[in-house]
Coordinates of C-alpha atoms in Angstrom, one line a residue:
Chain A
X1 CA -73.1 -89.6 -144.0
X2 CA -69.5 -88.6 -143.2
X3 CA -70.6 -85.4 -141.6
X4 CA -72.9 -87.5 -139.4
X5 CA -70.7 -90.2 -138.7
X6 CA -67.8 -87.1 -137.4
X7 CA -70.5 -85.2 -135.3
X8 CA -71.4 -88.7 -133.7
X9 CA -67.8 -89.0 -132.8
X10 CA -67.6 -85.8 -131.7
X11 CA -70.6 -86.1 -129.4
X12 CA -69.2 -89.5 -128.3
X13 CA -65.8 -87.6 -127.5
X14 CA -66.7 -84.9 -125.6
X15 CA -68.9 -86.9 -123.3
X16 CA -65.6 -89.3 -122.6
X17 CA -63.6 -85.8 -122.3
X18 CA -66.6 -84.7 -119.9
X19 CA -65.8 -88.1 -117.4
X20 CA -62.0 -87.3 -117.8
X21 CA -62.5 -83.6 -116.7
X22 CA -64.6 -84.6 -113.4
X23 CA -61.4 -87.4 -112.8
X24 CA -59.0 -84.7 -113.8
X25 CA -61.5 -81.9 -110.9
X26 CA -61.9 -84.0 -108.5
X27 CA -58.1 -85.8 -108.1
X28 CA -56.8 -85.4 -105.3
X29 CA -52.8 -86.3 -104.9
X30 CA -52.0 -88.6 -102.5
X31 CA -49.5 -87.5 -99.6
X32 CA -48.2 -90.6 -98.2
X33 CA -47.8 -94.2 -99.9
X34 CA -50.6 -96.4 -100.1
X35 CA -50.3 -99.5 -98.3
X36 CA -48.9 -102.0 -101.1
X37 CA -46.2 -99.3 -102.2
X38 CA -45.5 -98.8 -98.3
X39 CA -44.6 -102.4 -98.4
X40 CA -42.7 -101.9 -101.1
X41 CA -40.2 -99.3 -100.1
X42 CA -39.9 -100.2 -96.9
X43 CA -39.0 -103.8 -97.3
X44 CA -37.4 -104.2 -101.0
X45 CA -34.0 -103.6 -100.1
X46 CA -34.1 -106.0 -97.3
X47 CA -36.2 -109.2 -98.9
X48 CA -34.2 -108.8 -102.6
X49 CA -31.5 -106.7 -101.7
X50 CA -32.3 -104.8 -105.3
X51 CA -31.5 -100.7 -105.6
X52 CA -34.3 -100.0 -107.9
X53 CA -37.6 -100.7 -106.7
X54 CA -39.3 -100.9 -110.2
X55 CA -37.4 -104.0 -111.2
X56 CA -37.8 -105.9 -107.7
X57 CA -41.7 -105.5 -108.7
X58 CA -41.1 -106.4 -111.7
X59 CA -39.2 -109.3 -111.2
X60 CA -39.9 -110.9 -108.2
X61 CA -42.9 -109.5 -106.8
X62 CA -44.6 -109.6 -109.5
X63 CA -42.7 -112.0 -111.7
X64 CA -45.7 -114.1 -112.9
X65 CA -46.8 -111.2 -114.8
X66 CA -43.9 -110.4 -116.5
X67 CA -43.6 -114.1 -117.0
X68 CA -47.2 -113.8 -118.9
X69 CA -45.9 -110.8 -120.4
X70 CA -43.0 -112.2 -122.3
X71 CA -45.5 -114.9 -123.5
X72 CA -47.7 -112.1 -124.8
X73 CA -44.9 -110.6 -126.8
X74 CA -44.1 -114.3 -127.6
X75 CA -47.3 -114.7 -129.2
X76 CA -47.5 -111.1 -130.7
X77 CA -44.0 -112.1 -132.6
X78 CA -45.5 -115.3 -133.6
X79 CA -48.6 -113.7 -135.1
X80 CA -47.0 -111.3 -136.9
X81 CA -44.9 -114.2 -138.5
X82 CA -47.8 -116.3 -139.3
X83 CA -49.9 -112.8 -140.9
X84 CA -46.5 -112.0 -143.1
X85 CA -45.7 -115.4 -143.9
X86 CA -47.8 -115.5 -147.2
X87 CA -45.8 -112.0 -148.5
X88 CA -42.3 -114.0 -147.7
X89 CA -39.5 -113.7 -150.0
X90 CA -38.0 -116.7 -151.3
X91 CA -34.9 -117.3 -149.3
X92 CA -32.4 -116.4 -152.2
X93 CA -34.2 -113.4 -153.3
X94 CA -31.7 -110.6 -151.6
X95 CA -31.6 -106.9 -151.6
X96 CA -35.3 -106.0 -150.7
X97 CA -34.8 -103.7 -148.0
X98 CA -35.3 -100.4 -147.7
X99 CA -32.8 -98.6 -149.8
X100 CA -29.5 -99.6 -150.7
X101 CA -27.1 -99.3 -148.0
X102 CA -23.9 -96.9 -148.9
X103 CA -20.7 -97.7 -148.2
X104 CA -20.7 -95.6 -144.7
X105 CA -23.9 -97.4 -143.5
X106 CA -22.3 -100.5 -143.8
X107 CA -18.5 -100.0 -142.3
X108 CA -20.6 -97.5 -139.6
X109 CA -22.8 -100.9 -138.9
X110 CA -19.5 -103.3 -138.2
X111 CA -18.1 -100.6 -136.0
X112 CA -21.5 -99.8 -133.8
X113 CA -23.5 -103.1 -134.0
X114 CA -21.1 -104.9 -131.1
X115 CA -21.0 -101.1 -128.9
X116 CA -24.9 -101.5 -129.5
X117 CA -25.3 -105.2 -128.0
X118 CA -22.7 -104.5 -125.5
X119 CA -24.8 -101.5 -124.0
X120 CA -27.9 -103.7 -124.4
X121 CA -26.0 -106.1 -121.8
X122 CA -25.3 -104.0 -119.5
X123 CA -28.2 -102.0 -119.6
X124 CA -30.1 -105.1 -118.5
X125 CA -27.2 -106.5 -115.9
X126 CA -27.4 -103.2 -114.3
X127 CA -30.8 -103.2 -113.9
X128 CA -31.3 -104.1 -110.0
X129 CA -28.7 -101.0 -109.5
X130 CA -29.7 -98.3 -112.5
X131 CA -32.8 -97.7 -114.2
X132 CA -32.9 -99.6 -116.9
X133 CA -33.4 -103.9 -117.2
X134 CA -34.7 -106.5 -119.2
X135 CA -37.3 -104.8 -121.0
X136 CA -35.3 -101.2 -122.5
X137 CA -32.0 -103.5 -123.1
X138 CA -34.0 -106.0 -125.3
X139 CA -35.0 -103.3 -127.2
X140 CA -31.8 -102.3 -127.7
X141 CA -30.8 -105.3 -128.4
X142 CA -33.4 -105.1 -131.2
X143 CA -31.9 -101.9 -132.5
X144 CA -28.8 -103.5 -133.1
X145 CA -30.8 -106.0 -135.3
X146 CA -32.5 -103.6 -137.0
X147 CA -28.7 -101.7 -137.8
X148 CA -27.3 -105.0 -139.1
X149 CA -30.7 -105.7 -141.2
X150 CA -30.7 -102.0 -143.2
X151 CA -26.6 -102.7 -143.6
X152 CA -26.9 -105.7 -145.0
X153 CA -30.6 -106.3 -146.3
X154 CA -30.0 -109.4 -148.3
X155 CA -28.6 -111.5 -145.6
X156 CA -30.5 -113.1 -143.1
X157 CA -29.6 -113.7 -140.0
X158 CA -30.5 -117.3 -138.7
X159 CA -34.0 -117.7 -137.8
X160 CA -32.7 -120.9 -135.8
X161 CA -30.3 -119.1 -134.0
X162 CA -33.0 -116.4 -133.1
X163 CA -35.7 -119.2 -131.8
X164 CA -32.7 -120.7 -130.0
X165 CA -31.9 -117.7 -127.9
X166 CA -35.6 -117.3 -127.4
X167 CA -36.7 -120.5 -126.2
X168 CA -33.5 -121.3 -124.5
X169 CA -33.8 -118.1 -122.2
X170 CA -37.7 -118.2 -121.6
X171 CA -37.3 -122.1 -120.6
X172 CA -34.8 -121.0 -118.2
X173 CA -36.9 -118.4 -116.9
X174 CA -39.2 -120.8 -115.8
X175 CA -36.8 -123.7 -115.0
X176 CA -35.6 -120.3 -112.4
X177 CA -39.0 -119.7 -111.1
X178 CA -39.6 -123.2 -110.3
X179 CA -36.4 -123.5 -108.3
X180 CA -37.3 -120.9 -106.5
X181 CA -40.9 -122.5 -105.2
X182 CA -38.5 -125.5 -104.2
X183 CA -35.6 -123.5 -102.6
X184 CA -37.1 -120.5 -101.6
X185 CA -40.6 -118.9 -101.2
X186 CA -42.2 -119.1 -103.5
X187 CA -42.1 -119.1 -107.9
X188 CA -39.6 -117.1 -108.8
X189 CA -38.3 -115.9 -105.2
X190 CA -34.9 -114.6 -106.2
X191 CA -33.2 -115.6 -103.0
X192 CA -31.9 -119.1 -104.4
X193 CA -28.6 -117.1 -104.8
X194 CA -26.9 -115.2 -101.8
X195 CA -28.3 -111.8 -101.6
X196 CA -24.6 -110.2 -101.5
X197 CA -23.7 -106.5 -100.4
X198 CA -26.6 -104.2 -101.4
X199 CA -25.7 -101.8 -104.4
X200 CA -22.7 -104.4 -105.4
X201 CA -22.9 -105.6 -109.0
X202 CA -23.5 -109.4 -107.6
X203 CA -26.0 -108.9 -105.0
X204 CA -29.8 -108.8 -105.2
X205 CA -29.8 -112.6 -105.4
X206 CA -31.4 -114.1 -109.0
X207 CA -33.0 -110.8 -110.5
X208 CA -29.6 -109.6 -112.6
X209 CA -30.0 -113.1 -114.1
X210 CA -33.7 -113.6 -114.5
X211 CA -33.6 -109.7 -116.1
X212 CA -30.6 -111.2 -118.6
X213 CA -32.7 -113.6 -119.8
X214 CA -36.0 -111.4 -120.0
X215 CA -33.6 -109.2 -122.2
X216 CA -32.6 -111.6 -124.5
X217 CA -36.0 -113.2 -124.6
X218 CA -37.5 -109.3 -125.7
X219 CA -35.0 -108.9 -127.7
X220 CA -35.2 -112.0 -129.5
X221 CA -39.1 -111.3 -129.5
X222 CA -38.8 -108.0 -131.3
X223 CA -35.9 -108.9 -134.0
X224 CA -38.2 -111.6 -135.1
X225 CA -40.7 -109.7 -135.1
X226 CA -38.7 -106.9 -137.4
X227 CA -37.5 -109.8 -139.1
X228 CA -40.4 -111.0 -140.2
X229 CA -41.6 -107.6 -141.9
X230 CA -38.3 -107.2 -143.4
X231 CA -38.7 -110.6 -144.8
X232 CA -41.5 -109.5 -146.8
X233 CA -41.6 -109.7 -151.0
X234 CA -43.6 -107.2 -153.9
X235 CA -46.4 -108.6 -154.7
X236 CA -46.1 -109.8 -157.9
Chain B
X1 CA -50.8 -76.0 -110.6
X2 CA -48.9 -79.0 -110.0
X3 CA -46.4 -81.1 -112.3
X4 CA -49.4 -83.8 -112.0
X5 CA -52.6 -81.7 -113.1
X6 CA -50.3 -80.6 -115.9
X7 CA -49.5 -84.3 -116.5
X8 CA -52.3 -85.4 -116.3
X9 CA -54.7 -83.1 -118.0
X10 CA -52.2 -83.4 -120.8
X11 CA -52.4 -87.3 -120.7
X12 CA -56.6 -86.8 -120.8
X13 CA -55.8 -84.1 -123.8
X14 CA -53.9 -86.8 -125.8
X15 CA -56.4 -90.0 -125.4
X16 CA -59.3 -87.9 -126.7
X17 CA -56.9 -86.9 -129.8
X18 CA -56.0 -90.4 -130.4
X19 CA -59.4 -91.6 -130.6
X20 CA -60.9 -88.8 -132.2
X21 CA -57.9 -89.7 -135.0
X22 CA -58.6 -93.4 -135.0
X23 CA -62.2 -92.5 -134.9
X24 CA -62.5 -90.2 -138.2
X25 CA -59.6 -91.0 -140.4
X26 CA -60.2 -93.3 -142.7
X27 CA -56.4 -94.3 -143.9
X28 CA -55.8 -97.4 -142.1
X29 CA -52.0 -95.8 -141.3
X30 CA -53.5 -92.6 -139.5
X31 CA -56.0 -94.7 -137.4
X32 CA -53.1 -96.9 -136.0
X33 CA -51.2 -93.6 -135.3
X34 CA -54.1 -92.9 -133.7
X35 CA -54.1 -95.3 -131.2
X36 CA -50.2 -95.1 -130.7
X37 CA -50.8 -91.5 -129.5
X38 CA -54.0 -92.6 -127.1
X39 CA -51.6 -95.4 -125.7
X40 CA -49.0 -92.5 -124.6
X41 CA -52.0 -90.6 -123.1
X42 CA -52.7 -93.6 -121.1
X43 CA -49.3 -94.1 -119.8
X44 CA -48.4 -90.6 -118.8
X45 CA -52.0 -90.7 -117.1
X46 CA -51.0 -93.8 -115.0
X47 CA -47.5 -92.1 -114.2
X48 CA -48.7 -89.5 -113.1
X49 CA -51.1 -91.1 -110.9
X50 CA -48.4 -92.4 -108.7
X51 CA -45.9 -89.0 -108.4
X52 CA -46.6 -87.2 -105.2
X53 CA -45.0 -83.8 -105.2
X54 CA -41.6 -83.0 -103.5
X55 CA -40.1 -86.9 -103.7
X56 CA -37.7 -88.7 -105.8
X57 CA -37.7 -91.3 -108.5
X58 CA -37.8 -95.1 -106.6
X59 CA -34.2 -96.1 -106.8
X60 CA -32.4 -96.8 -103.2
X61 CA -28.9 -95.2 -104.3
X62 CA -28.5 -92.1 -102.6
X63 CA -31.5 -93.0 -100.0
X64 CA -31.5 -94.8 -97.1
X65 CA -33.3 -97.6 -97.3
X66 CA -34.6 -97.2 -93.7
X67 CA -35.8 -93.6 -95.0
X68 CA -37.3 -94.9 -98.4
X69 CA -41.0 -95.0 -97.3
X70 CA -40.9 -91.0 -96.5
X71 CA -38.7 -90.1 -100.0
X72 CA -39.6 -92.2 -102.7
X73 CA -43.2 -91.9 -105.3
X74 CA -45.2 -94.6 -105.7
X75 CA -43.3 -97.4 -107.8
X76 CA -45.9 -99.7 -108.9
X77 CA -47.6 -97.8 -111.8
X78 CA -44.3 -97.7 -112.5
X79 CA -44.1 -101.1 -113.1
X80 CA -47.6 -101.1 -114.7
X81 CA -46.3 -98.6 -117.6
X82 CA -43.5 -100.4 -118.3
X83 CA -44.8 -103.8 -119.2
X84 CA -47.9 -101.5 -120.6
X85 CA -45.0 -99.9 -123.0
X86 CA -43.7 -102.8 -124.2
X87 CA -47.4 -104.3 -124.9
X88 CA -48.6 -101.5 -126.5
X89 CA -45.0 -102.1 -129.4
X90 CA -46.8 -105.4 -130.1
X91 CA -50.5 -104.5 -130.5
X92 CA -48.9 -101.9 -132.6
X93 CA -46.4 -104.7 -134.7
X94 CA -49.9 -106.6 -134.8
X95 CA -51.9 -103.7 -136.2
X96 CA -49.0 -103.0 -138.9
X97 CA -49.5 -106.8 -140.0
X98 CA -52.8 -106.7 -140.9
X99 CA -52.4 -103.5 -142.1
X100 CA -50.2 -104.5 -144.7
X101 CA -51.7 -108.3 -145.6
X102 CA -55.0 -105.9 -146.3
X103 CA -52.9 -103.6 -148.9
X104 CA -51.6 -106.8 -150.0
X105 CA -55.2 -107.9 -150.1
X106 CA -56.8 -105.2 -152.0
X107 CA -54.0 -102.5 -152.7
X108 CA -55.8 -100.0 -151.1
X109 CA -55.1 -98.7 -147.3
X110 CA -58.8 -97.0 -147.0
X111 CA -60.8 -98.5 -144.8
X112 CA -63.9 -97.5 -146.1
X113 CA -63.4 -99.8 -149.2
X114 CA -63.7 -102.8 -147.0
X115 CA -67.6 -103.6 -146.8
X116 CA -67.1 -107.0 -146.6
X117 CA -68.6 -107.4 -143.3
X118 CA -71.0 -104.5 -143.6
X119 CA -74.9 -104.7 -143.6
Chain C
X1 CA -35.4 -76.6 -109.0
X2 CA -39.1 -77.1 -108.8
X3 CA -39.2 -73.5 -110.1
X4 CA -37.7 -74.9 -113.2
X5 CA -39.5 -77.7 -113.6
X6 CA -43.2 -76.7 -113.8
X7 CA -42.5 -74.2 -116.8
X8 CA -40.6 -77.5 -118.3
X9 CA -43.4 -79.5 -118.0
X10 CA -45.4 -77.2 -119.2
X11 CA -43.3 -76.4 -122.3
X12 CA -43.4 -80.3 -123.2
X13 CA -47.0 -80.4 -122.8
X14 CA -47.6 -77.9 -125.4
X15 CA -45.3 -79.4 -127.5
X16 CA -46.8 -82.9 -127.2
X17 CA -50.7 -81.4 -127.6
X18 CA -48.8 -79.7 -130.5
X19 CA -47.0 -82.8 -132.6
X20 CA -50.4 -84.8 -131.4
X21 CA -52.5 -82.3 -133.7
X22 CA -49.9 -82.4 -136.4
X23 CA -50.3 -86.2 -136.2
X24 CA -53.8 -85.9 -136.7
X25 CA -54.5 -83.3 -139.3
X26 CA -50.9 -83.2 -141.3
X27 CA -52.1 -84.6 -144.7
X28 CA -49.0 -86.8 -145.8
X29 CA -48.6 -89.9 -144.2
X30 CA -44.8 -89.9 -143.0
X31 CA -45.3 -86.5 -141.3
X32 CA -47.7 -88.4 -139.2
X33 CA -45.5 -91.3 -138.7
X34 CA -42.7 -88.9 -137.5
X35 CA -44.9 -86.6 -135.2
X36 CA -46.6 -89.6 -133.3
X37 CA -43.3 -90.3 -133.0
X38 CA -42.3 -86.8 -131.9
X39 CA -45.1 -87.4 -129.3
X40 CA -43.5 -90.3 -127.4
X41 CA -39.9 -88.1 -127.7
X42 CA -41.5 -85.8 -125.3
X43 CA -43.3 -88.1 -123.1
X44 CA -40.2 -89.5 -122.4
X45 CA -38.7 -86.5 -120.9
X46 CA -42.1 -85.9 -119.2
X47 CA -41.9 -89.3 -117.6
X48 CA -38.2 -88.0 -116.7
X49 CA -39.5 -85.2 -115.2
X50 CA -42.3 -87.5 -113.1
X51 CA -39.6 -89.3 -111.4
X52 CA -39.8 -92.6 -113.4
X53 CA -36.4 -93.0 -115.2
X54 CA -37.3 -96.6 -115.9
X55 CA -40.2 -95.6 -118.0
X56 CA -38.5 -93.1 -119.5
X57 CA -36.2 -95.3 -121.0
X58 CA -38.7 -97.8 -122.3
X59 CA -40.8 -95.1 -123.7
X60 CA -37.5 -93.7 -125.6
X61 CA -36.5 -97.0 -126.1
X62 CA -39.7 -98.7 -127.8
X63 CA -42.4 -96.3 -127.8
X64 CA -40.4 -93.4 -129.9
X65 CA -37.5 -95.5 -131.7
X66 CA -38.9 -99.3 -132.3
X67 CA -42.6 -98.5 -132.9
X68 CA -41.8 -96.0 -135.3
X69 CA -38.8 -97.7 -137.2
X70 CA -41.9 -100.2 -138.0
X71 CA -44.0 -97.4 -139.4
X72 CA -41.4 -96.4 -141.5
X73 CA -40.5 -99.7 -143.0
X74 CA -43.9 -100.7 -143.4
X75 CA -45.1 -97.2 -145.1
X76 CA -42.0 -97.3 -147.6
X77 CA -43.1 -101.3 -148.7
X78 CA -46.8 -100.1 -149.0
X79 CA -45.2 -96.9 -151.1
X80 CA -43.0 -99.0 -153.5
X81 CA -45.5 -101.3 -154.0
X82 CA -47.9 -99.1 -154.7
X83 CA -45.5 -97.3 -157.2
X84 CA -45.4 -100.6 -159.2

C-alpha cells in the first residue's frame, strides 16, 4: 500500500520533472525587454517620479492588486483568528508562551523593540528610493511584535489598538485610491501630490504614503496573525 | 552555463523536492514544509525568468533614467514574487492553523489517522 | 565580477538542493523546520545575486524569519502538549 502509493508519486514526479526539463532545454533568455517592462523603464521615472521600479508597479501600476492583496492577507489573518479562537486562553491566564523570558531577553526587548519599529518605518518610507517598502517593513514591523510577545508572554498587547491601525490604514488606502480616480488618472494614480525632485525623499507624488500605510496594514495583518497563535491555551 | 540555467534548474530541482515531501510524508508538519520549500522553487523560477545577463537590479539611482530601458532586467516578476512571498506566509499561517485545531482535535499530527472522509 | 558570481551561484545552489534534502529526509521534526528555513536563507542571496534586492528582502524578511518563527512556536505548543 505504502510502497504503491510512493512509486505512484514517484511516477507522477518524474513525469512533472520531465515537462520541467523540456522548459528548462528549450528556454531561451530574452535579450531586450518585452514590451510592458519596455514601458516600464522607460517611462516610470517620468509618470511617478519613483527610483525603484518594483514599487511604482507595485503601487501605482498595479495598485489594485496589491490592494486585493492586502485583503487576502486581511482574510488569511482573520481565518487564522477564527480556526484558533476555540484553543484561546482566558484573558487572565498569563505566562503561556514559549519559555520563560530571562532577565536579558526582557531589558534586550525595551532597548531593541523601538530601533526595530523605527527601521520598519523607514524601510517602508524609503521605499520609492531603496529596495525595500510596504511589504518587508511590515514584516519587520511584525518582528518587533513578535520580540515584545516572547519578552513579555503574559501581556497582551491591545487587540483594539491592532484592528485600529489596520482598518484605519486600509480605509485610507482606498479613501487614496479614490481621490486619485477624481484628481488624477485613474484609482490610485499617485500624482494627487506634486511629483517633487526625483530621488528626493518627498518626491514620487502619493507612493511613500500609500507604501506607509501598506506597511502598517501588513504589519498589523501578521502581528494578529502571530497574536492569535500565541493566544492559544493546553488543552485541558 | 548561465546564472539563470543554474537558477532555474535549481528552482525546477526544489518544486519536485517539495512535492515529493508533501506527497510521501505522512506528518502533517513535514508536508507543510513541504510546500514552503516548492513555494521557494517557484519564486526563484519566476525570478529568474525575468534576469537577462549582463544588467542591473531595476532601481534608477546610479542610471539614467533616459538609459534605463538598455540597463535594467525585467521588473515585473519582480513585482509578481514579492506579493507571491508575502501570500505564500499566509497559506503557510493558514496551514499551521489547521494543523494545530487537528492535533487539538485528535492529538495526533499523522495524517493517515484521519479517514474520516475516506471511502 | 561575473567570474565570481557564477561559482557563487552555484555554491548556493548546492547548498539549497542540500538543506532541501535534509528537510525532507532528516527524521526530527525541528531539523526540518530549521533547514526549510535554511532553504529560503539561501534563496535570498540567490535572489541578490539575480538582481532583485526587493525580493531579496522579503524572502529574508518573511519567507526565512516570519514563516519559520511560526513553525517554531507552533511545533513547541504541539510538543508540550503532547508532553502532558
Amino acid at each position: 500500500m505504502n510502497l504503491a502509493r510512493n512509486t505512484i508519486v514517484v511516477v507522477l514526479l518524474a513525469l512533472l520533472g520531465m515537462a520541467f526539463y523540456t522548459l528548462f532545454a528549450g528556454y531561451v533568455p530574452d535579450e531586450s525587454l518585452n514590451i510592458s517592462a519596455l514601458y516600464y523603464a522607460e517611462n516610470t521615472a517620468a509618470e511617478t517620479g519613483a527610483q525603484n521600479v518594483v514599487a511604482a508597479i507595485i503601487v501605482t501600476y498595479r495598485g489594485l492588486d496589491t490592494l486585493g492583496e492586502v485583503t487576502v492577507l486581511f482574510l488569511t489573518a482573520a481565518i487564522v483568528g477564527l480556526v484558533l479562537a476555540e484553543s484561546r486562553a482566558p484573558k487572565k491566564a498569563a505566562g503561556h508562551g514559549i519559555l520563560p523570558p530571562g532577565e536579558l531577553l526582557t531589558t534586550g526587548a525595551r532597548l531593541l523593540v523601538p530601533m526595530i519599529l523605527l527601521f520598519g518605518a523607514y524601510v517602508f518610507i524609503n521605499g520609492h528610493l531603496t529596495p525595500g517598502g510596504g511589504f518587508q517593513g511590515g514584516a519587520i514591523l511584525a518582528s518587533g511584535a513578535i520580540l515584545m510577545l516572547l519578552a513579555d508572554p503574559g501581556k497582551r498587547f491591545s487587540h483594539g489598538l491592532i484592528s485600529r491601525i489596520e482598518s484605519i490604514s486600509g480605509l485610507a488606502y482606498v479613501v487614496i485610491g479614490v481621490i486619485g480616480a477624481i484628481w488624477a488618472g485613474g484609482f490610485l494614480d499617485n500624482a494627487i501630490l506634486p511629483l517633487g525632485t526625483f530621488g528626493s525623499l518627498a518626491s514620487a507624488g502619493a507612493i511613500p504614503l500609500i507604501y506607509a500605510l501598506i506597511g502598517l496594514k501588513v504589519g498589523a495583518e501578521f502581528s494578529s496573525m502571530l497574536q492569535s497563535f500565541e493566544e492559544t491555551e493546553d488543552a485541558a | 552555463m548561465s546564472m539563470t540555467s543554474i537558477a532555474l534548474a535549481t528552482g525546477f530541482a526544489l518544486i519536485l523536492m517539495g512535492l515529493y515531501g508533501a506527497l510521501t510524508h505522512r506528518d502533517v508538519i513535514r508536508m507543510i514544509i513541504g510546500f514552503t520549500i516548492a513555494d521557494a522553487g517557484v519564486n526563484i523560477v519566476l525570478v529568474a525568468i525575468g534576469v537577462i545577463t549582463g544588467r542591473e537590479a531595476p532601481i534608477l539611482d546610479t542610471i539614467a533614467p533616459a538609459e534605463a530601458a538598455q540597463r535594467i532586467i525585467d521588473p515585473v516578476p519582480q513585482a509578481l514574487v514579492l506579493t507571491a512571498i508575502v501570500i505564500g506566509l499566509g497559506v503557510t499561517a493558514l496551514m499551521l492553523a489547521y494543523a494545530y485545531r487537528l492535533f487539538r482535535f485528535r492529538r495526533s499530527l499523522d495524517i493517515s489517522e484521519y479517514r474520516d472522509l475516506k471511502w | 565580477m561575473n567570474m565570481l558570481l557564477i561559482p557563487m551561484a552555484l555554491v548556493l545552489a548546492v547548498a539549497m538542493i542540500g538543506s532541501a534534502a535534509l528537510a525532507l529526509f532528516t527524521s526530527t521534526r525541528i531539523t526540518a523546520v530549521l533547514a526549510s528555513g535554511l532553504v529560503s536563507l539561501f534563496a535570498s542571496v540567490l535572489f541578490l545575486l539575480l538582481a532583485a534586492p526587493d525580493v531579496a528582502m522579503t524572502e529574508a524578511a518573511i519567507g526565512s524569519g516570519l514563516t519559520t518563527f511560526l513553525f517554531v512556536f507552533v511545533l513547541s505548543r504541539i510538543r508540550r502538549e503532547s508532553d502532558q
